[in-house]
């Protein structure tokens, strides 16, 4: 059987399972059901994914099989209770949407947009257990390549811009063995995400940030910034772009830490500088400028601050700041008066001396 036939067979199985799960969700609405029906849905999902895994193993799609096992692990972590279903998990149709996308791409590999959509669906924050970057990379490579002929392509021929000619003091480059379609998808979507994250960092870390935003809006901005940093980290890791992956990973760590306590002014200044640095990194990747010379210093500052915050002493201080103090036991009041006091316990009375007229 040719590899093309294998891809067609897998695509058909993916479409069938996606259709079953989509119809089940629409008919039974598992996010609104009681625990018994929730358990039935998890059983149905598990059985359908098992069926897909058998097909993947038979056809030699090992990366697909690994991702299917990961999805099963996520489903098992959803407790069978209506209160614990993640609304976003179902609203985004994550349980079957990526299967539909993968089936479409297997049948039409010319659509780079489909590759981006698959990556975003599998990196969605509603998954309980995030998909490891290495597993995602293996899946995307398996989608791109004919497994019977996995020769390393020359990824820099018309796939993406060349890095600027001046040699930086750090390696700003991607993996030489990454597939051109992965690079095309990366440069099609990721620079815009970097620009959006840089803007949020400036808005949040600027001198007038507190005056220009309400607490609720600021919270939303921090969450969106952390989400973008997480996505950029994953996107960069897929193509082996270690500098950007490390940089955005640390940005994500610090932005997540800001939910527990306000960031000090010093690290806010570094994050503000990181916004310009991030944009310059992507401009350099697209050949528009030299790599930013201040990247090593900013990365070092961010790493140093994070290591200090990760120390046991800092964690104890953070926990003490987050947890409210325990209420002290009320002191019993001393009664002001009592008619039943014994003479021994009564307060001493000051003797009263009456003045008598002097008899002469």
mmCIF file of C-alpha atoms in Angstrom:
data_model
loop_
_atom_site.group_PDB
_atom_site.id
_atom_site.type_symbol
_atom_site.label_atom_id
_atom_site.label_comp_id
_atom_site.label_asym_id
_atom_site.label_seq_id
_atom_site.Cartn_x
_atom_site.Cartn_y
_atom_site.Cartn_z
ATOM 1 C CA UNK A 1 0.000 0.000 0.000
ATOM 2 C CA UNK A 2 1.406 3.430 -0.968
ATOM 3 C CA UNK A 3 1.944 6.157 1.595
ATOM 4 C CA UNK A 4 -0.638 8.298 -0.162
ATOM 5 C CA UNK A 5 -3.222 5.558 0.368
ATOM 6 C CA UNK A 6 -2.213 5.340 4.032
ATOM 7 C CA UNK A 7 -2.826 9.059 4.462
ATOM 8 C CA UNK A 8 -6.216 8.805 2.776
ATOM 9 C CA UNK A 9 -7.231 5.905 5.013
ATOM 10 C CA UNK A 10 -6.150 7.740 8.166
ATOM 11 C CA UNK A 11 -7.956 10.893 7.031
ATOM 12 C CA UNK A 12 -11.158 8.892 6.560
ATOM 13 C CA UNK A 13 -10.879 7.408 10.057
ATOM 14 C CA UNK A 14 -10.205 10.853 11.560
ATOM 15 C CA UNK A 15 -13.277 12.287 9.838
ATOM 16 C CA UNK A 16 -15.467 9.392 11.006
ATOM 17 C CA UNK A 17 -14.418 9.712 14.649
ATOM 18 C CA UNK A 18 -14.713 13.507 14.584
ATOM 19 C CA UNK A 19 -18.250 13.182 13.205
ATOM 20 C CA UNK A 20 -19.267 10.691 15.912
ATOM 21 C CA UNK A 21 -17.935 12.919 18.692
ATOM 22 C CA UNK A 22 -19.448 16.081 17.200
ATOM 23 C CA UNK A 23 -22.886 14.465 16.905
ATOM 24 C CA UNK A 24 -22.636 13.125 20.447
ATOM 25 C CA UNK A 25 -21.783 16.564 21.813
ATOM 26 C CA UNK A 26 -24.625 18.254 19.910
ATOM 27 C CA UNK A 27 -27.218 15.665 20.950
ATOM 28 C CA UNK A 28 -26.263 15.008 24.550
ATOM 29 C CA UNK A 29 -24.451 18.230 25.505
ATOM 30 C CA UNK A 30 -22.096 16.504 27.969
ATOM 31 C CA UNK A 31 -21.143 19.779 29.650
ATOM 32 C CA UNK A 32 -24.724 20.083 30.988
ATOM 33 C CA UNK A 33 -25.352 16.449 31.921
ATOM 34 C CA UNK A 34 -25.265 14.685 35.253
ATOM 35 C CA UNK A 35 -22.438 12.473 36.428
ATOM 36 C CA UNK A 36 -23.789 9.231 34.909
ATOM 37 C CA UNK A 37 -24.060 10.746 31.432
ATOM 38 C CA UNK A 38 -20.661 12.397 31.845
ATOM 39 C CA UNK A 39 -19.157 8.984 32.498
ATOM 40 C CA UNK A 40 -20.890 7.618 29.397
ATOM 41 C CA UNK A 41 -19.411 10.380 27.256
ATOM 42 C CA UNK A 42 -15.886 9.756 28.558
ATOM 43 C CA UNK A 43 -16.360 6.052 27.803
ATOM 44 C CA UNK A 44 -17.524 6.880 24.253
ATOM 45 C CA UNK A 45 -14.605 9.248 23.693
ATOM 46 C CA UNK A 46 -12.135 6.693 25.008
ATOM 47 C CA UNK A 47 -13.512 3.950 22.758
ATOM 48 C CA UNK A 48 -13.391 6.127 19.627
ATOM 49 C CA UNK A 49 -9.836 7.243 20.333
ATOM 50 C CA UNK A 50 -8.835 3.615 20.932
ATOM 51 C CA UNK A 51 -10.219 2.795 17.487
ATOM 52 C CA UNK A 52 -8.134 5.582 15.977
ATOM 53 C CA UNK A 53 -4.996 4.410 17.761
ATOM 54 C CA UNK A 54 -5.364 0.938 16.260
ATOM 55 C CA UNK A 55 -5.527 2.511 12.794
ATOM 56 C CA UNK A 56 -2.512 4.738 13.472
ATOM 57 C CA UNK A 57 -0.405 1.820 14.685
ATOM 58 C CA UNK A 58 -1.432 -0.292 11.708
ATOM 59 C CA UNK A 59 -0.518 2.466 9.228
ATOM 60 C CA UNK A 60 2.656 3.571 11.015
ATOM 61 C CA UNK A 61 1.565 7.001 12.304
ATOM 62 C CA UNK A 62 3.210 6.816 15.728
ATOM 63 C CA UNK A 63 3.041 10.552 16.506
ATOM 64 C CA UNK A 64 -0.720 10.536 15.938
ATOM 65 C CA UNK A 65 -1.042 7.615 18.344
ATOM 66 C CA UNK A 66 0.899 9.514 21.025
ATOM 67 C CA UNK A 67 -1.340 12.582 20.711
ATOM 68 C CA UNK A 68 -4.474 10.427 20.899
ATOM 69 C CA UNK A 69 -3.197 8.869 24.143
ATOM 70 C CA UNK A 70 -2.571 12.384 25.470
ATOM 71 C CA UNK A 71 -6.165 13.359 24.662
ATOM 72 C CA UNK A 72 -7.418 10.279 26.504
ATOM 73 C CA UNK A 73 -5.402 11.316 29.561
ATOM 74 C CA UNK A 74 -7.008 14.758 29.447
ATOM 75 C CA UNK A 75 -10.507 13.267 29.255
ATOM 76 C CA UNK A 76 -9.880 11.030 32.266
ATOM 77 C CA UNK A 77 -8.910 14.064 34.351
ATOM 78 C CA UNK A 78 -12.322 15.645 33.808
ATOM 79 C CA UNK A 79 -14.291 14.600 36.877
ATOM 80 C CA UNK A 80 -17.793 13.289 36.126
ATOM 81 C CA UNK A 81 -19.656 16.299 37.460
ATOM 82 C CA UNK A 82 -21.457 19.063 35.586
ATOM 83 C CA UNK A 83 -19.693 21.699 37.670
ATOM 84 C CA UNK A 84 -16.226 20.614 36.575
ATOM 85 C CA UNK A 85 -16.682 20.587 32.811
ATOM 86 C CA UNK A 86 -14.663 23.388 31.283
ATOM 87 C CA UNK A 87 -17.019 25.571 29.269
ATOM 88 C CA UNK A 88 -14.195 26.739 27.032
ATOM 89 C CA UNK A 89 -13.127 23.141 26.419
ATOM 90 C CA UNK A 90 -16.488 22.445 24.811
ATOM 91 C CA UNK A 91 -17.027 25.879 23.276
ATOM 92 C CA UNK A 92 -13.791 25.494 21.325
ATOM 93 C CA UNK A 93 -14.783 21.949 20.244
ATOM 94 C CA UNK A 94 -11.284 20.823 21.176
ATOM 95 C CA UNK A 95 -12.222 17.192 21.658
ATOM 96 C CA UNK A 96 -12.782 16.627 17.930
ATOM 97 C CA UNK A 97 -11.849 19.849 16.096
ATOM 98 C CA UNK A 98 -8.166 18.996 15.704
ATOM 99 C CA UNK A 99 -9.149 15.619 14.233
ATOM 100 C CA UNK A 100 -11.140 17.390 11.505
ATOM 101 C CA UNK A 101 -8.252 19.741 10.776
ATOM 102 C CA UNK A 102 -5.718 16.917 10.587
ATOM 103 C CA UNK A 103 -7.953 14.961 8.205
ATOM 104 C CA UNK A 104 -8.262 17.972 5.913
ATOM 105 C CA UNK A 105 -4.512 18.548 5.893
ATOM 106 C CA UNK A 106 -3.725 14.903 5.139
ATOM 107 C CA UNK A 107 -5.850 15.206 1.998
ATOM 108 C CA UNK A 108 -4.551 18.650 1.002
ATOM 109 C CA UNK A 109 -1.028 19.439 2.196
ATOM 110 C CA UNK A 110 -0.867 22.733 0.276
ATOM 111 C CA UNK A 111 -2.869 24.613 2.917
ATOM 112 C CA UNK A 112 -0.392 26.144 5.363
ATOM 113 C CA UNK A 113 -3.258 27.801 7.253
ATOM 114 C CA UNK A 114 -4.475 24.346 8.253
ATOM 115 C CA UNK A 115 -1.140 23.594 9.906
ATOM 116 C CA UNK A 116 -1.428 26.765 11.986
ATOM 117 C CA UNK A 117 -4.976 25.854 13.019
ATOM 118 C CA UNK A 118 -3.925 22.349 14.114
ATOM 119 C CA UNK A 119 -1.104 23.757 16.199
ATOM 120 C CA UNK A 120 -3.358 26.326 17.873
ATOM 121 C CA UNK A 121 -6.062 23.745 18.623
ATOM 122 C CA UNK A 122 -3.583 21.428 20.335
ATOM 123 C CA UNK A 123 -1.940 24.285 22.257
ATOM 124 C CA UNK A 124 -5.239 25.707 23.532
ATOM 125 C CA UNK A 125 -5.113 26.601 27.215
ATOM 126 C CA UNK A 126 -8.346 24.709 27.970
ATOM 127 C CA UNK A 127 -6.515 21.365 27.786
ATOM 128 C CA UNK A 128 -5.907 20.242 31.369
ATOM 129 C CA UNK A 129 -2.510 18.693 30.602
ATOM 130 C CA UNK A 130 -0.589 20.718 27.982
ATOM 131 C CA UNK A 131 0.761 18.837 24.992
ATOM 132 C CA UNK A 132 4.579 18.618 25.212
ATOM 133 C CA UNK A 133 6.313 20.703 22.561
ATOM 134 C CA UNK A 134 8.318 17.708 21.366
ATOM 135 C CA UNK A 135 5.129 15.672 20.837
ATOM 136 C CA UNK A 136 3.523 18.506 18.895
ATOM 137 C CA UNK A 137 6.621 18.837 16.730
ATOM 138 C CA UNK A 138 6.610 15.094 15.980
ATOM 139 C CA UNK A 139 2.951 15.250 14.954
ATOM 140 C CA UNK A 140 3.435 18.219 12.642
ATOM 141 C CA UNK A 141 6.458 16.580 11.049
ATOM 142 C CA UNK A 142 4.440 13.406 10.533
ATOM 143 C CA UNK A 143 1.713 15.442 8.863
ATOM 144 C CA UNK A 144 4.219 17.088 6.534
ATOM 145 C CA UNK A 145 6.528 14.261 5.604
ATOM 146 C CA UNK A 146 6.107 11.027 3.759
ATOM 147 C CA UNK A 147 7.295 8.591 6.432
ATOM 148 C CA UNK A 148 8.855 6.351 3.790
ATOM 149 C CA UNK A 149 11.187 9.165 2.694
ATOM 150 C CA UNK A 150 12.213 11.364 5.629
ATOM 151 C CA UNK A 151 15.226 13.111 4.147
ATOM 152 C CA UNK A 152 16.127 16.444 5.678
ATOM 153 C CA UNK A 153 14.973 19.219 3.324
ATOM 154 C CA UNK A 154 16.796 22.460 2.700
ATOM 155 C CA UNK A 155 14.406 24.540 4.761
ATOM 156 C CA UNK A 156 15.776 27.943 3.853
ATOM 157 C CA UNK A 157 15.023 27.834 0.125
ATOM 158 C CA UNK A 158 11.929 30.028 -0.331
ATOM 159 C CA UNK A 159 10.457 28.755 2.941
ATOM 160 C CA UNK A 160 11.224 31.749 5.164
ATOM 161 C CA UNK A 161 13.404 34.863 5.222
ATOM 162 C CA UNK A 162 17.114 34.535 5.780
ATOM 163 C CA UNK A 163 18.634 35.759 9.012
ATOM 164 C CA UNK A 164 20.426 39.095 8.647
ATOM 165 C CA UNK A 165 24.019 38.923 7.515
ATOM 166 C CA UNK A 166 25.754 40.185 10.669
ATOM 167 C CA UNK A 167 26.687 37.387 13.033
ATOM 168 C CA UNK A 168 25.018 37.847 16.449
ATOM 169 C CA UNK A 169 26.641 36.938 19.746
ATOM 170 C CA UNK A 170 24.010 34.221 20.161
ATOM 171 C CA UNK A 171 22.542 31.660 17.704
ATOM 172 C CA UNK A 172 19.335 33.121 16.254
ATOM 173 C CA UNK A 173 18.317 30.325 13.917
ATOM 174 C CA UNK A 174 15.907 27.425 13.589
ATOM 175 C CA UNK A 175 16.495 23.691 13.250
ATOM 176 C CA UNK A 176 18.046 22.844 9.872
ATOM 177 C CA UNK A 177 15.878 19.730 9.587
ATOM 178 C CA UNK A 178 12.532 21.455 10.117
ATOM 179 C CA UNK A 179 10.072 21.020 7.266
ATOM 180 C CA UNK A 180 9.454 24.055 4.982
ATOM 181 C CA UNK A 181 5.710 23.886 5.613
ATOM 182 C CA UNK A 182 6.280 24.290 9.360
ATOM 183 C CA UNK A 183 8.458 27.326 8.681
ATOM 184 C CA UNK A 184 5.858 28.770 6.351
ATOM 185 C CA UNK A 185 3.167 28.368 8.993
ATOM 186 C CA UNK A 186 5.449 29.903 11.640
ATOM 187 C CA UNK A 187 6.286 33.044 9.672
ATOM 188 C CA UNK A 188 2.704 33.413 8.527
ATOM 189 C CA UNK A 189 1.185 33.705 12.004
ATOM 190 C CA UNK A 190 3.796 34.052 14.740
ATOM 191 C CA UNK A 191 5.223 37.558 14.067
ATOM 192 C CA UNK A 192 1.766 39.075 14.606
ATOM 193 C CA UNK A 193 1.536 37.310 17.975
ATOM 194 C CA UNK A 194 4.928 38.721 18.951
ATOM 195 C CA UNK A 195 3.740 42.230 18.053
ATOM 196 C CA UNK A 196 0.578 41.764 20.132
ATOM 197 C CA UNK A 197 2.582 40.550 23.145
ATOM 198 C CA UNK A 198 5.028 43.453 22.842
ATOM 199 C CA UNK A 199 2.146 45.944 22.859
ATOM 200 C CA UNK A 200 0.631 44.352 25.963
ATOM 201 C CA UNK A 201 3.980 44.474 27.765
ATOM 202 C CA UNK A 202 4.309 48.188 27.024
ATOM 203 C CA UNK A 203 0.745 48.847 28.160
ATOM 204 C CA UNK A 204 1.231 46.895 31.394
ATOM 205 C CA UNK A 205 4.747 48.035 32.296
ATOM 206 C CA UNK A 206 4.592 51.687 31.246
ATOM 207 C CA UNK A 207 4.840 54.491 33.791
ATOM 208 C CA UNK A 208 1.162 55.398 33.445
ATOM 209 C CA UNK A 209 -0.104 51.807 33.367
ATOM 210 C CA UNK A 210 -1.949 51.968 36.703
ATOM 211 C CA UNK A 211 -3.731 55.201 35.858
ATOM 212 C CA UNK A 212 -4.712 54.107 32.359
ATOM 213 C CA UNK A 213 -6.371 50.802 33.281
ATOM 214 C CA UNK A 214 -8.902 49.381 35.728
ATOM 215 C CA UNK A 215 -7.976 46.364 37.897
ATOM 216 C CA UNK A 216 -10.282 44.055 35.920
ATOM 217 C CA UNK A 217 -8.897 45.191 32.569
ATOM 218 C CA UNK A 218 -5.351 44.879 33.847
ATOM 219 C CA UNK A 219 -6.040 41.311 34.986
ATOM 220 C CA UNK A 220 -7.358 40.439 31.520
ATOM 221 C CA UNK A 221 -4.273 41.996 29.916
ATOM 222 C CA UNK A 222 -1.921 39.955 32.118
ATOM 223 C CA UNK A 223 -3.811 36.757 31.265
ATOM 224 C CA UNK A 224 -3.727 37.529 27.544
ATOM 225 C CA UNK A 225 -0.015 38.366 27.702
ATOM 226 C CA UNK A 226 0.745 35.083 29.489
ATOM 227 C CA UNK A 227 -1.321 33.187 26.900
ATOM 228 C CA UNK A 228 0.543 34.812 24.003
ATOM 229 C CA UNK A 229 3.909 34.093 25.616
ATOM 230 C CA UNK A 230 2.897 30.449 26.056
ATOM 231 C CA UNK A 231 1.841 30.202 22.398
ATOM 232 C CA UNK A 232 5.038 31.845 21.149
ATOM 233 C CA UNK A 233 7.091 29.471 23.279
ATOM 234 C CA UNK A 234 5.377 26.466 21.718
ATOM 235 C CA UNK A 235 5.538 27.811 18.163
ATOM 236 C CA UNK A 236 9.255 28.548 18.465
ATOM 237 C CA UNK A 237 10.016 25.197 20.041
ATOM 238 C CA UNK A 238 8.337 23.359 17.153
ATOM 239 C CA UNK A 239 10.833 24.768 14.629
ATOM 240 C CA UNK A 240 13.807 24.595 17.004
ATOM 241 C CA UNK A 241 14.126 28.365 17.503
ATOM 242 C CA UNK A 242 15.708 28.064 20.937
ATOM 243 C CA UNK A 243 16.444 31.756 21.588
ATOM 244 C CA UNK A 244 12.826 32.841 21.158
ATOM 245 C CA UNK A 245 11.518 29.737 22.928
ATOM 246 C CA UNK A 246 13.666 30.407 25.992
ATOM 247 C CA UNK A 247 12.858 34.127 25.987
ATOM 248 C CA UNK A 248 9.084 33.679 25.784
ATOM 249 C CA UNK A 249 9.172 30.823 28.303
ATOM 250 C CA UNK A 250 10.674 33.146 30.889
ATOM 251 C CA UNK A 251 8.193 35.893 29.985
ATOM 252 C CA UNK A 252 5.371 33.417 30.552
ATOM 253 C CA UNK A 253 6.779 32.411 33.959
ATOM 254 C CA UNK A 254 7.003 36.001 35.151
ATOM 255 C CA UNK A 255 3.587 37.001 33.820
ATOM 256 C CA UNK A 256 2.034 33.997 35.566
ATOM 257 C CA UNK A 257 3.805 34.981 38.798
ATOM 258 C CA UNK A 258 2.254 38.448 38.579
ATOM 259 C CA UNK A 259 -1.132 36.882 39.382
ATOM 260 C CA UNK A 260 0.085 36.087 42.905
ATOM 261 C CA UNK A 261 1.664 39.413 43.789
ATOM 262 C CA UNK A 262 2.531 42.711 42.068
ATOM 263 C CA UNK A 263 5.807 42.792 40.181
ATOM 264 C CA UNK A 264 8.549 45.084 41.541
ATOM 265 C CA UNK A 265 9.469 48.137 39.516
ATOM 266 C CA UNK A 266 12.872 46.745 38.523
ATOM 267 C CA UNK A 267 11.459 43.692 36.749
ATOM 268 C CA UNK A 268 8.716 45.820 35.200
ATOM 269 C CA UNK A 269 11.451 47.902 33.589
ATOM 270 C CA UNK A 270 13.077 44.740 32.206
ATOM 271 C CA UNK A 271 9.732 43.550 30.829
ATOM 272 C CA UNK A 272 9.216 46.912 29.144
ATOM 273 C CA UNK A 273 12.619 46.523 27.480
ATOM 274 C CA UNK A 274 11.713 42.936 26.585
ATOM 275 C CA UNK A 275 8.887 44.242 24.397
ATOM 276 C CA UNK A 276 11.310 46.033 22.060
ATOM 277 C CA UNK A 277 13.709 43.094 22.192
ATOM 278 C CA UNK A 278 10.992 40.614 21.194
ATOM 279 C CA UNK A 279 9.964 42.672 18.177
ATOM 280 C CA UNK A 280 13.605 43.098 17.165
ATOM 281 C CA UNK A 281 14.176 39.342 17.351
ATOM 282 C CA UNK A 282 11.359 38.731 14.894
ATOM 283 C CA UNK A 283 12.478 41.567 12.638
ATOM 284 C CA UNK A 284 15.940 39.995 12.560
ATOM 285 C CA UNK A 285 14.457 36.586 11.757
ATOM 286 C CA UNK A 286 12.707 38.148 8.769
ATOM 287 C CA UNK A 287 15.924 39.798 7.598
ATOM 288 C CA UNK A 288 14.874 43.377 8.354
ATOM 289 C CA UNK A 289 17.599 44.228 10.891
ATOM 290 C CA UNK A 290 20.468 42.823 12.926
ATOM 291 C CA UNK A 291 19.633 40.707 15.995
ATOM 292 C CA UNK A 292 19.175 42.913 19.088
ATOM 293 C CA UNK A 293 22.420 43.326 21.010
ATOM 294 C CA UNK A 294 20.600 43.717 24.346
ATOM 295 C CA UNK A 295 18.944 40.289 24.223
ATOM 296 C CA UNK A 296 21.591 38.464 26.346
ATOM 297 C CA UNK A 297 21.415 41.119 29.083
ATOM 298 C CA UNK A 298 17.603 41.136 29.224
ATOM 299 C CA UNK A 299 17.454 37.333 29.239
ATOM 300 C CA UNK A 300 19.995 37.249 32.049
ATOM 301 C CA UNK A 301 18.035 39.786 34.113
ATOM 302 C CA UNK A 302 14.780 37.879 33.655
ATOM 303 C CA UNK A 303 16.432 34.557 34.559
ATOM 304 C CA UNK A 304 18.115 36.019 37.640
ATOM 305 C CA UNK A 305 14.879 37.521 38.966
ATOM 306 C CA UNK A 306 12.963 34.299 38.324
ATOM 307 C CA UNK A 307 15.579 32.192 40.116
ATOM 308 C CA UNK A 308 15.429 34.521 43.098
ATOM 309 C CA UNK A 309 11.635 34.249 43.198
ATOM 310 C CA UNK A 310 11.828 30.467 42.912
ATOM 311 C CA UNK A 311 14.004 30.118 46.007
ATOM 312 C CA UNK A 312 12.362 28.516 49.085
ATOM 313 C CA UNK A 313 12.617 31.758 51.066
ATOM 314 C CA UNK A 314 10.843 33.768 48.356
ATOM 315 C CA UNK A 315 8.094 31.165 48.042
ATOM 316 C CA UNK A 316 7.442 31.270 51.783
ATOM 317 C CA UNK A 317 7.188 35.067 51.654
ATOM 318 C CA UNK A 318 4.808 34.902 48.688
ATOM 319 C CA UNK A 319 2.594 32.370 50.433
ATOM 320 C CA UNK A 320 2.482 34.547 53.534
ATOM 321 C CA UNK A 321 1.431 37.552 51.446
ATOM 322 C CA UNK A 322 -1.272 35.651 49.588
ATOM 323 C CA UNK A 323 -2.841 33.845 52.557
ATOM 324 C CA UNK A 324 -4.908 36.025 54.920
ATOM 325 C CA UNK A 325 -3.906 35.952 58.595
ATOM 326 C CA UNK A 326 -5.828 33.537 60.782
ATOM 327 C CA UNK A 327 -8.399 35.249 63.005
ATOM 328 C CA UNK A 328 -7.312 35.459 66.613
ATOM 329 C CA UNK A 329 -9.463 33.906 69.321
ATOM 330 C CA UNK A 330 -11.740 36.467 70.970
ATOM 331 C CA UNK A 331 -10.796 37.470 74.498
ATOM 332 C CA UNK A 332 -13.638 36.718 76.910
ATOM 333 C CA UNK A 333 -15.135 39.848 78.391
ATOM 334 C CA UNK A 334 -15.054 40.404 82.114
ATOM 335 C CA UNK A 335 -18.592 40.960 83.339
ATOM 336 C CA UNK A 336 -19.137 44.470 84.563
ATOM 337 C CA UNK A 337 -21.418 43.557 87.416
ATOM 338 C CA UNK A 338 -23.006 40.575 89.025
ATOM 339 C CA UNK A 339 -25.496 40.265 91.838
ATOM 340 C CA UNK A 340 -24.347 36.747 92.703
ATOM 341 C CA UNK A 341 -20.749 37.562 93.547
ATOM 342 C CA UNK A 342 -19.629 36.122 96.822
ATOM 343 C CA UNK A 343 -18.479 38.627 99.452
ATOM 344 C CA UNK A 344 -14.934 37.383 99.000
ATOM 345 C CA UNK A 345 -14.942 38.317 95.320
ATOM 346 C CA UNK A 346 -16.692 41.624 95.569
ATOM 347 C CA UNK A 347 -14.566 44.737 95.033
ATOM 348 C CA UNK A 348 -13.556 46.515 98.162
ATOM 349 C CA UNK A 349 -15.632 49.555 98.964
ATOM 350 C CA UNK A 350 -13.981 52.715 100.171
ATOM 351 C CA UNK A 351 -15.206 53.356 103.695
ATOM 352 C CA UNK A 352 -17.552 56.288 104.026
ATOM 353 C CA UNK A 353 -16.950 58.605 106.987
ATOM 354 C CA UNK A 354 -19.794 60.834 108.022
ATOM 355 C CA UNK A 355 -19.056 64.194 109.516
ATOM 356 C CA UNK A 356 -20.738 64.754 112.912
ATOM 357 C CA UNK A 357 -21.163 68.137 114.470
ATOM 358 C CA UNK A 358 -18.626 68.883 117.120
ATOM 359 C CA UNK A 359 -20.148 69.059 120.625
ATOM 360 C CA UNK A 360 -18.744 71.881 122.656
#
